[in-house]
GROMACS .gro file of C-alpha atoms in nm:
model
  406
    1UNK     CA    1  -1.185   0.092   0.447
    2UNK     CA    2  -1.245   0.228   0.819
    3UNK     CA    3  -1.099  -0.059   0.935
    4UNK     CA    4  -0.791   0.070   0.804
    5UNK     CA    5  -0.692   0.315   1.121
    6UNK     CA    6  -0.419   0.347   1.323
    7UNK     CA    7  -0.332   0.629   1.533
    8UNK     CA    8  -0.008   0.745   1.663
    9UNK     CA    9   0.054   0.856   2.019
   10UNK     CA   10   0.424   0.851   2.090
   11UNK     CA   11   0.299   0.729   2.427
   12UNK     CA   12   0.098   0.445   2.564
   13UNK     CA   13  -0.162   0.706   2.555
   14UNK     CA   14  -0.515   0.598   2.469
   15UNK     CA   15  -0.800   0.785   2.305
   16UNK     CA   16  -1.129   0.759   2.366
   17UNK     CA   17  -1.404   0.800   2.137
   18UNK     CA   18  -1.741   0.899   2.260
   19UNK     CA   19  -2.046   0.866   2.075
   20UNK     CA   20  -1.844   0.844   1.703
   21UNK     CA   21  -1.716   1.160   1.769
   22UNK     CA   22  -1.334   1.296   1.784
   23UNK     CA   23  -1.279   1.668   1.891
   24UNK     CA   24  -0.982   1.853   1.830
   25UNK     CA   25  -0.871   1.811   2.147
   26UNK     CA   26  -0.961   1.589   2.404
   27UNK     CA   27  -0.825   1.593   2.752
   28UNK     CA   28  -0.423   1.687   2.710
   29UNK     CA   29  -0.414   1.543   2.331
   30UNK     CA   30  -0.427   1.758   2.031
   31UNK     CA   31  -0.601   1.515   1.707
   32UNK     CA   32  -0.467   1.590   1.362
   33UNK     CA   33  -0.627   1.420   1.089
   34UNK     CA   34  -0.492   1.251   0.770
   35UNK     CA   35  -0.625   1.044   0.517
   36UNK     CA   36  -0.323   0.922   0.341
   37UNK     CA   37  -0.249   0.604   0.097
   38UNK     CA   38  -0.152   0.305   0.287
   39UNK     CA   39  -0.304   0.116  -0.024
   40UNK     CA   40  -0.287   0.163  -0.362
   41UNK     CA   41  -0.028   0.275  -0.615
   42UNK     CA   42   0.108   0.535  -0.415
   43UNK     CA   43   0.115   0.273  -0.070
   44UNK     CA   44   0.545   0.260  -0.082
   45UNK     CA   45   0.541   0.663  -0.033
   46UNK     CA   46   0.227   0.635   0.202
   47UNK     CA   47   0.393   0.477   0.427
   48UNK     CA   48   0.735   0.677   0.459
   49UNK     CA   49   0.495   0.991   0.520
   50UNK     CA   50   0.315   0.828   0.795
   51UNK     CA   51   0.641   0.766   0.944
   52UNK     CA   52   0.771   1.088   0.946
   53UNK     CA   53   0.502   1.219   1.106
   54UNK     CA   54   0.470   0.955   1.364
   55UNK     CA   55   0.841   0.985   1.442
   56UNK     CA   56   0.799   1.394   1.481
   57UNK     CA   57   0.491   1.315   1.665
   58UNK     CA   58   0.666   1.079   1.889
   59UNK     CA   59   0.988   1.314   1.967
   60UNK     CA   60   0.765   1.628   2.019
   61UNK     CA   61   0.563   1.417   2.299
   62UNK     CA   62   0.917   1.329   2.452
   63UNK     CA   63   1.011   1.645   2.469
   64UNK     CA   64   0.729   1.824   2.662
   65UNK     CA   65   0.443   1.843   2.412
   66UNK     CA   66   0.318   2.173   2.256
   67UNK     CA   67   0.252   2.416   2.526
   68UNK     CA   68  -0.099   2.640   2.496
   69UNK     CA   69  -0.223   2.858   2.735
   70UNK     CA   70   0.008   2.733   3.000
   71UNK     CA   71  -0.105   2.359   2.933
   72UNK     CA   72   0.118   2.074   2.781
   73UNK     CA   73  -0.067   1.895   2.530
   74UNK     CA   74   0.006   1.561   2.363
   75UNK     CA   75   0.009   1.506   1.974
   76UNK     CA   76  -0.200   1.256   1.801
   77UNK     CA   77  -0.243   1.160   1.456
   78UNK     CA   78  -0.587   0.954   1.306
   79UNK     CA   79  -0.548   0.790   0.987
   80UNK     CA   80  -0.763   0.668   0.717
   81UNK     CA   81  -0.665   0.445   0.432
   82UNK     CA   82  -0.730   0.669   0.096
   83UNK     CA   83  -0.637   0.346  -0.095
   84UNK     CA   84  -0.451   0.653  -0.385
   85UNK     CA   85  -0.768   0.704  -0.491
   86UNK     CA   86  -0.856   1.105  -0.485
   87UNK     CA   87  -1.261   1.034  -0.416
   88UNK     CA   88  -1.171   0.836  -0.133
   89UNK     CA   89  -0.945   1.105  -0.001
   90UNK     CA   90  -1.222   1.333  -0.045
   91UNK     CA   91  -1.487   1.089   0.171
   92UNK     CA   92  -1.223   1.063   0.406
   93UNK     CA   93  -1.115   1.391   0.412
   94UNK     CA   94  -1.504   1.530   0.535
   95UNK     CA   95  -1.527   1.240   0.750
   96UNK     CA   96  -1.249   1.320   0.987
   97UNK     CA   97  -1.365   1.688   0.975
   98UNK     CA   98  -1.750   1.613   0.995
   99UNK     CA   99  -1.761   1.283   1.191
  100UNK     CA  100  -1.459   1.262   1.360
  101UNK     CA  101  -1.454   1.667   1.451
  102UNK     CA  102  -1.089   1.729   1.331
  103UNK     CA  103  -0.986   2.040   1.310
  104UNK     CA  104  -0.581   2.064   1.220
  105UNK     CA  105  -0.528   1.829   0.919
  106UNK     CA  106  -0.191   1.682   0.782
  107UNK     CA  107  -0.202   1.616   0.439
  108UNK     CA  108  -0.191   1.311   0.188
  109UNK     CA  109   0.058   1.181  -0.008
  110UNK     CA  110   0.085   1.345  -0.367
  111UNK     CA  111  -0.040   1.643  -0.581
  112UNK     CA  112  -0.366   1.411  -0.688
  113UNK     CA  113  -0.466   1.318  -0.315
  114UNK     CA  114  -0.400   1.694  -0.202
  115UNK     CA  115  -0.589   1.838  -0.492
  116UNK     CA  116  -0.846   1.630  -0.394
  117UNK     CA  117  -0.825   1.675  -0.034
  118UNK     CA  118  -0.796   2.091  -0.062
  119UNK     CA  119  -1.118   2.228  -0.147
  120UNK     CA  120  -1.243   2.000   0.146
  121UNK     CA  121  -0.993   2.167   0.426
  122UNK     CA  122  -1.072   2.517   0.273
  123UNK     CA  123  -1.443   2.493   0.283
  124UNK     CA  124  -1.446   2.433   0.639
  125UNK     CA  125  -1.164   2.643   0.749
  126UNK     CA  126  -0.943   2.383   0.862
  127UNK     CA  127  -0.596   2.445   0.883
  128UNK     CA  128  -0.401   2.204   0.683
  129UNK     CA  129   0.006   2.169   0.676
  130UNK     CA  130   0.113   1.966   0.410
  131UNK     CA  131   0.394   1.765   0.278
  132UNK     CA  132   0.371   1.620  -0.045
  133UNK     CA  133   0.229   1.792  -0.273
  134UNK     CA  134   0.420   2.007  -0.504
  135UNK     CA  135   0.219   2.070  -0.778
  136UNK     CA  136   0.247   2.439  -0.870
  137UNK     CA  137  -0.102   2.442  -0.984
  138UNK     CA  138  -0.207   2.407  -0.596
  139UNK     CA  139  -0.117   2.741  -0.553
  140UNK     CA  140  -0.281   2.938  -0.772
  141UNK     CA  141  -0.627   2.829  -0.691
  142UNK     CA  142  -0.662   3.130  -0.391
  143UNK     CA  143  -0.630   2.874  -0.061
  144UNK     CA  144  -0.575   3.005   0.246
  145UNK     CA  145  -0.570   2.711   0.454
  146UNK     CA  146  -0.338   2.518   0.289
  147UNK     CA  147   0.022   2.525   0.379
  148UNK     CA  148   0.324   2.361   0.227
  149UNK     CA  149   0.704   2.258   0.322
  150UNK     CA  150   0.809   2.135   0.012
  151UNK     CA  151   0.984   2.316  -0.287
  152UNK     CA  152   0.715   2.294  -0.578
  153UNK     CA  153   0.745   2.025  -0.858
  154UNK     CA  154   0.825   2.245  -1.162
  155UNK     CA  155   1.188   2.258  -0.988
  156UNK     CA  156   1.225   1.849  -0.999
  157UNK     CA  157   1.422   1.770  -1.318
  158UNK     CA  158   1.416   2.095  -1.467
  159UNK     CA  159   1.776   2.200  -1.298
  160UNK     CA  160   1.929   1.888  -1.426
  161UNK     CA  161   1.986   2.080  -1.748
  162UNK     CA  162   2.082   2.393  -1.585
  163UNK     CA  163   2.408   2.138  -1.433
  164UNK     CA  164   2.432   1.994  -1.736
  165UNK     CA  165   2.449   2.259  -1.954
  166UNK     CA  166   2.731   2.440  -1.716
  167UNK     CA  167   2.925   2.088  -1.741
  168UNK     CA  168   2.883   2.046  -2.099
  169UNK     CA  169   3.028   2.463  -2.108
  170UNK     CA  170   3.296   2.434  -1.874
  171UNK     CA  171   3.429   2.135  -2.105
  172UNK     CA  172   3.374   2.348  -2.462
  173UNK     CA  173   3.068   2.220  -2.570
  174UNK     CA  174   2.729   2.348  -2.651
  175UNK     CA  175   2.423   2.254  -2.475
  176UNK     CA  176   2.186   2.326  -2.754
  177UNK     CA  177   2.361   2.003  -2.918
  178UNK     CA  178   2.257   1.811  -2.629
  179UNK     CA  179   1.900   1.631  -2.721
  180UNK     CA  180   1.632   1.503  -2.443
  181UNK     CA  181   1.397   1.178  -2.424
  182UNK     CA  182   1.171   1.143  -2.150
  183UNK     CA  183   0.871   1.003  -1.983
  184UNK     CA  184   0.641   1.128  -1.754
  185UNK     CA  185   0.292   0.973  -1.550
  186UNK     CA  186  -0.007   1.183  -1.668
  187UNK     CA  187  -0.079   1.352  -1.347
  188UNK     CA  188  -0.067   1.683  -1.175
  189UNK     CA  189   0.273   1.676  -1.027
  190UNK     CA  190   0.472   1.511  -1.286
  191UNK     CA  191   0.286   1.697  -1.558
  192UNK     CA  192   0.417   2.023  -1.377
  193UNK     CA  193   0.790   1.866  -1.332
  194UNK     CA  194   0.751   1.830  -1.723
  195UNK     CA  195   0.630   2.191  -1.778
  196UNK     CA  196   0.933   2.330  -1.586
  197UNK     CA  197   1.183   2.084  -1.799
  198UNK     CA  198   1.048   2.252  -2.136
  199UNK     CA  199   1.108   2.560  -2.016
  200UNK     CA  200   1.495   2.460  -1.901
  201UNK     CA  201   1.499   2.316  -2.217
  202UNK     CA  202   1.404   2.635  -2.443
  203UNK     CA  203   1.662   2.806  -2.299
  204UNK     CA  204   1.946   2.632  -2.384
  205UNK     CA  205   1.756   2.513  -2.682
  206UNK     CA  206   1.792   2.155  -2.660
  207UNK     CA  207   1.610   1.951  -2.856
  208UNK     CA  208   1.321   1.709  -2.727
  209UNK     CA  209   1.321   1.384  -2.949
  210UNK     CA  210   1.112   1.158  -2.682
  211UNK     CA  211   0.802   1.301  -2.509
  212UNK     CA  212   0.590   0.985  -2.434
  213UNK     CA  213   0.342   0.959  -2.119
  214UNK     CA  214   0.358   0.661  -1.923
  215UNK     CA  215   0.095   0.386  -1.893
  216UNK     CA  216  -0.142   0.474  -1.587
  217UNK     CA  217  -0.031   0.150  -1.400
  218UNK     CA  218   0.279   0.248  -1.402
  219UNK     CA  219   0.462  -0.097  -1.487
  220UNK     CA  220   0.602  -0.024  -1.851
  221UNK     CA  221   0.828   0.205  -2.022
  222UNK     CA  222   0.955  -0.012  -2.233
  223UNK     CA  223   0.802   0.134  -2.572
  224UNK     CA  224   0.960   0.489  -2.446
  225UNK     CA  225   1.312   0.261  -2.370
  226UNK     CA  226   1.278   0.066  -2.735
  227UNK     CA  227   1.280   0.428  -2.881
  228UNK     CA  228   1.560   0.548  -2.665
  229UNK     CA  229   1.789   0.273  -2.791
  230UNK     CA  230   1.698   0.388  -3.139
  231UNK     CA  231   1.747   0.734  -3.117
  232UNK     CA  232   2.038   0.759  -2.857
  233UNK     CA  233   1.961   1.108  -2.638
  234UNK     CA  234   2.209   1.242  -2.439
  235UNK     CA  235   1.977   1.305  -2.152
  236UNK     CA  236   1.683   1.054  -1.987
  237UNK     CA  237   1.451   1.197  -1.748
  238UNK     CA  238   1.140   1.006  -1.596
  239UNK     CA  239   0.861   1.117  -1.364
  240UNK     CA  240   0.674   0.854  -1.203
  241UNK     CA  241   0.662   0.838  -0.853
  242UNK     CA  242   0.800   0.588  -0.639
  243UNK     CA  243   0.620   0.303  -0.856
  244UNK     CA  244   0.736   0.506  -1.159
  245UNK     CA  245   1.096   0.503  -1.062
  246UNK     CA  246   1.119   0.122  -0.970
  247UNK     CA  247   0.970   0.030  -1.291
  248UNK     CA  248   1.245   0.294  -1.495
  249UNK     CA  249   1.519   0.160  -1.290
  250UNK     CA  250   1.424  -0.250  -1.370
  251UNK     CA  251   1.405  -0.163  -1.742
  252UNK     CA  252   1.688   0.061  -1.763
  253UNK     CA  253   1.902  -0.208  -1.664
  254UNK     CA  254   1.698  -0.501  -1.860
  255UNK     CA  255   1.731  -0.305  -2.190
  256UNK     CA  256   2.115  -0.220  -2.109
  257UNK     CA  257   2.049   0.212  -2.174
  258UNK     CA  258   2.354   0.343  -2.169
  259UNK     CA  259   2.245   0.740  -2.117
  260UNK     CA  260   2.514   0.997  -2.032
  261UNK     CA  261   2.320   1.143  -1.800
  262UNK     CA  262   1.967   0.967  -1.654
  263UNK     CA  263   1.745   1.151  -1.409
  264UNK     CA  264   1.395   1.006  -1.200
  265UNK     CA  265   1.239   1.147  -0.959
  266UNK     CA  266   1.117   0.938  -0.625
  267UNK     CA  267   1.481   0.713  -0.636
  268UNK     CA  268   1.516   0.697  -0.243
  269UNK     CA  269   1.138   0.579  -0.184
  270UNK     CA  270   1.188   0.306  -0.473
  271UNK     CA  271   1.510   0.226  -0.303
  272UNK     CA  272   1.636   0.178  -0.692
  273UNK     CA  273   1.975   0.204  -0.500
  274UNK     CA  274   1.971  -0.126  -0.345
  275UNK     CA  275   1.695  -0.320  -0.638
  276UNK     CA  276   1.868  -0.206  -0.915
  277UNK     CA  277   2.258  -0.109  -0.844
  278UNK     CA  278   2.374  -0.158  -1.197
  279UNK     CA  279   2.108   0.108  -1.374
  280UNK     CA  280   2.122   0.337  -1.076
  281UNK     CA  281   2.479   0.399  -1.079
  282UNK     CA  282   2.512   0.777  -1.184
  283UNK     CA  283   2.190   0.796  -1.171
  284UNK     CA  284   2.072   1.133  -1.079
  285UNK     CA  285   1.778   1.185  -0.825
  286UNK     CA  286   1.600   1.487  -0.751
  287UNK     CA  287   1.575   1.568  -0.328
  288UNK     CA  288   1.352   1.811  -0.119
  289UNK     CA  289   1.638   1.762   0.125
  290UNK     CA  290   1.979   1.618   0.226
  291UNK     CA  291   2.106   1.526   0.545
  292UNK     CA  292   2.384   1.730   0.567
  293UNK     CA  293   2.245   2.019   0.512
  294UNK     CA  294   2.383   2.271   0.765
  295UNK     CA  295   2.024   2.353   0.955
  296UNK     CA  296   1.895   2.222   1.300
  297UNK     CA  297   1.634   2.279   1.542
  298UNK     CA  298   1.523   2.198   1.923
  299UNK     CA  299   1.360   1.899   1.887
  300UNK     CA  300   1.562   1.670   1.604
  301UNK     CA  301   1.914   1.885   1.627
  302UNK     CA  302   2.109   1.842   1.317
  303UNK     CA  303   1.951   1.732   0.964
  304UNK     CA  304   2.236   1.447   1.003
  305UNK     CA  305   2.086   1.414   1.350
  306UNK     CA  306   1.717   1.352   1.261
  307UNK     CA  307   1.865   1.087   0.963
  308UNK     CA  308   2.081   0.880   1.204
  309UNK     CA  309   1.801   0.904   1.482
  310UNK     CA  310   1.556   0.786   1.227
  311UNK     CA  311   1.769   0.504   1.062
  312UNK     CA  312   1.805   0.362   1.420
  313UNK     CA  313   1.435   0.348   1.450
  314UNK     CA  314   1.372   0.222   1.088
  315UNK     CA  315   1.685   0.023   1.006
  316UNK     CA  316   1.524  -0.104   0.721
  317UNK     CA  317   1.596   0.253   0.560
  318UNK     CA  318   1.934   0.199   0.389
  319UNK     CA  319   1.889   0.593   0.252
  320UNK     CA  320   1.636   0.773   0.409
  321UNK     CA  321   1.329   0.928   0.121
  322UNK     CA  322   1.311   1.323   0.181
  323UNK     CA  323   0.929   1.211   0.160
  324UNK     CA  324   0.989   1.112   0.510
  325UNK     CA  325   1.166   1.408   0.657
  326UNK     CA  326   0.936   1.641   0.525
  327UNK     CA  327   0.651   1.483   0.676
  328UNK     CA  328   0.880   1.516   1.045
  329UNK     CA  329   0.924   1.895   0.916
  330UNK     CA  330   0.483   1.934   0.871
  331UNK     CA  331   0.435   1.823   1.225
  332UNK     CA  332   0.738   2.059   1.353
  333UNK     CA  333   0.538   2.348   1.183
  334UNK     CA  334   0.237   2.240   1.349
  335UNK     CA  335   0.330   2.286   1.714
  336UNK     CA  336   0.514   2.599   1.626
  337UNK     CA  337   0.212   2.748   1.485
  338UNK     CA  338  -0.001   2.619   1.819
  339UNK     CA  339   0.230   2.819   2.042
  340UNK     CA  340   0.266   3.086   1.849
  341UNK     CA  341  -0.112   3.143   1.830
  342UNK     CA  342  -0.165   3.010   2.165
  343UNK     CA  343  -0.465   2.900   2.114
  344UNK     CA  344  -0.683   2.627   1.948
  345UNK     CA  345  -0.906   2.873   1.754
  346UNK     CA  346  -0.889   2.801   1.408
  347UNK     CA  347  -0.865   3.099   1.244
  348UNK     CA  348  -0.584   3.204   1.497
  349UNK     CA  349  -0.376   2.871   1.409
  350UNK     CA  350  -0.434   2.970   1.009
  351UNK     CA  351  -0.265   3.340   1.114
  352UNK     CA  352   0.039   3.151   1.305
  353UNK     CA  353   0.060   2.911   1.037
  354UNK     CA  354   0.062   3.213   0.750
  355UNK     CA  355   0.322   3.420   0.924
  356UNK     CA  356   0.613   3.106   1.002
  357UNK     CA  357   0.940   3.198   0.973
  358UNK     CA  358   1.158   2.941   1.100
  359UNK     CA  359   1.463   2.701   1.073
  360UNK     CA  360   1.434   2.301   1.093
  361UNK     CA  361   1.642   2.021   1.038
  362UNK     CA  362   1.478   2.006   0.677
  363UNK     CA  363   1.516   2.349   0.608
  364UNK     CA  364   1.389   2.643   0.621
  365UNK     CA  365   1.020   2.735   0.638
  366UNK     CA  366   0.846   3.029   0.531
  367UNK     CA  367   0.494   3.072   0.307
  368UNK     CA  368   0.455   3.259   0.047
  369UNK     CA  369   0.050   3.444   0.042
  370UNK     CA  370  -0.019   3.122  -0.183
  371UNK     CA  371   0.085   2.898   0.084
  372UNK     CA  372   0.410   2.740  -0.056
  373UNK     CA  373   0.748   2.758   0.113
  374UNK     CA  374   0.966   3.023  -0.046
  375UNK     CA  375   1.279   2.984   0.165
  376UNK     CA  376   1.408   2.626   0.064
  377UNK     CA  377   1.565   2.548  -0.269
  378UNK     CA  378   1.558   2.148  -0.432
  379UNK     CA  379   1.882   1.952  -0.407
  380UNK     CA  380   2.037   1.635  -0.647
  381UNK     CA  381   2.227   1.361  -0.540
  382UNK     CA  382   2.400   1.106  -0.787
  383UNK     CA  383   2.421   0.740  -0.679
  384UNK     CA  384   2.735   0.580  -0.699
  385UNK     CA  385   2.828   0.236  -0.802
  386UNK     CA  386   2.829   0.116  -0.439
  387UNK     CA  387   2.505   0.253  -0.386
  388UNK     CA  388   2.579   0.613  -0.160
  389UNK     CA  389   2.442   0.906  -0.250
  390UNK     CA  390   2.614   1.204  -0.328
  391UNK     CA  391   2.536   1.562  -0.282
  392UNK     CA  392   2.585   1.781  -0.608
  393UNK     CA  393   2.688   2.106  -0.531
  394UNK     CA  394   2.823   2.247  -0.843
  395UNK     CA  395   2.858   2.073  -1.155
  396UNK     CA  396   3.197   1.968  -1.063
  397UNK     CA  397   3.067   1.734  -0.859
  398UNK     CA  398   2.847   1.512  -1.114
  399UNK     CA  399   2.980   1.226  -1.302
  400UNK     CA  400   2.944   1.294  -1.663
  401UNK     CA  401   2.934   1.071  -1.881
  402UNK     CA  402   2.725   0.847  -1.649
  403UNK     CA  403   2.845   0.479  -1.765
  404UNK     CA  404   2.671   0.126  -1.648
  405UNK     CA  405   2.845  -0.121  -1.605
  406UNK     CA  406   2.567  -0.401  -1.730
   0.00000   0.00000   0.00000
């Protein structure tokens, strides 16, 4: 599994290792350390983290570095492989602090790998500035290291109803008559975007008729879509991940659902856009971020600035994931929290880090005591039927009844 390393430099810069061991900085290069899924289940959203934070790292190194102490300093990233597995994030997670002598971590993909990866970071007082995990349960456990962009996941699907039920009452109808299937993986994360969706739910007293789990490969829901045929909900909301989402979106449109309104979370990293146009169409999909939100900073300008300059990088990215962007946004957080502190001390960083207040292309960014950003709502975008994504900003905007064309 060590094999599977790469670091990212932005440069043609080159770091030596001596004797098996990696400080936190060496020469003019700051390390931060990341054991993140390049294998595994989670692998597709693996990857579009590492990219954000390579193509932060890169433009931060372009533009002058982080400045300490009246030193510019490089940004480097070394990766292990964590394969989704949490034990092996864990393992990992010790070995870039103990062996490799890390001392600013970036965290893993997902609520399961950061769980896992957590207690590690906190029990050696290593600052950590994460970007995918949302699970509300990760802040309630006391951490003080751990630091968060991201909205938390009880806000995922839950709002869906809060549009819906404004549509469905600015057109004379009730909400309570409006009745809910939906499936969800049994982990942290989606379990918490479920939690927040009963809640939603009571309050407008719709009715739940489908509650199922799904399978822990992730590659079926069609027991879940067999009863959803039967039983004819208005509403379909699925929790999966990226894996999750692709596997929602095939059957969707293999079983023919005709849903008025169908949510999933993770559609841009499953690109169920461009695998699966005829299910996705109306299709609405949960977002950490859009890129036209009106906020900028130094380094990436414009949130439509950091999406174009990305695209042009990656033109393999027909939408861009927010996974992605909020990675870029962990690493911008990062060097503010280096200068602010101006120093390398650990404890210092954790102070700078606690007390950011700022604006980014993805937002903005401020903790809470817990360590979870307080200043940046969740967005939804629809898909059309030629594949764009737009922005809902009232429930004007959404197109209800959603209708496939199979």
């Amino acid at each position: 599994m060590y094999n599977k390393l790469s670091i990212a430099l932005g440069t043609a810069l080159a770091v030596g290792v001596a004797g098996g061991a990696m400080a936190k900085v060496e020469g003019d290069t700051i390390i931060l350390g990341s054991a993140i899924s390049l294998s595994g289940k989670y692998s597709t959203n693996g990857l579009h983290t590492q990219r954000g934070y390579d193509f932060a790292v890169d433009r931060i190194n372009e533009k002058g570095g982080v400045k300490v102490g009246g030193k510019s300093y490089k940004l480097a990233i070394k990766y292990y492989d964590d394969e989704s597995t949490p034990a092996r994030a864990t393992q990992l997670a010790e070995r870039l602090i103990q062996q490799d002598g890390v001392e600013f971590m970036l965290g893993p993909y997902g609520t399961g790998l950061t769980k896992a990866v957590a207690p590690v970071t906190e029990k050696f007082g290593v600052p950590m500035v994460e970007a995918e995990g949302a699970s509300r349960s990760l802040f309630t456990q006391g951490y003080k290291y751990m630091f968060a962009v991201l909205s938390t996941s009880e806000y995922y699907l839950a709002p869906v109803l809060d549009v819906v039920a404004q549509r469905a009452k600015s057109e004379g109808k009730d909400p309570a008559k409006m009745r809910i299937g939906m499936a969800f993986e049994n982990d942290g994360f989606s379990l918490d975007v479920r939690a927040g969706v009963l809640d939603v739910a009571k309050k407008y007293n719709m009715k739940i008729v489908i509650d199922d789990k799904l399978p822990a490969d992730l590659s079926d829901m069609s027991a879940t879509l067999t009863k959803f045929k039967a039983l004819k909900p208005d509403i379909l909301l699925v929790s999966g991940h990226s894996k999750g989402a692709a596997t929602a979106a095939r059957q969707i449109e293999e079983m023919k659902i005709q849903a008025p309104v169908v949510a999933i979370t993770h559609c841009e990293a499953a690109k169920v856009h461009e695998k699966f146009p005829k299910s996705a169409n109306g299709m609405m999909c949960p977002t950490q971020w859009l890129s036209n939100l009106p906020k900028k900073d130094a380094y990436f300008g414009t949130a439509s600035q950091w999406n174009e300059d990305f695209k042009k990088l990656h033109p393999s990215y027909s939408a861009v994931p927010y996974q992605t962007a909020q990675a870029s946004a962990a690493v911008l957080v990062f060097k503010d929290a280096f200068e602010r502190a101006n120093s390398f001390d650990q404890k210092q960083v954790r102070d700078a880090l606690a007390a950011t207040n700022m604006e980014t292309f993805y937002g903005d960014i401020k903790f809470a005591p817990e360590g979870n950003n307080i200043a940046k709502p969740m967005f939804y975008r629809q898909i059309g039927a030629d594949g764009s994504y737009k922005p809902i900003v009232s429930p004007a905007d959404m197109t209800f009844p959603r209708k496939a064309n199979y």
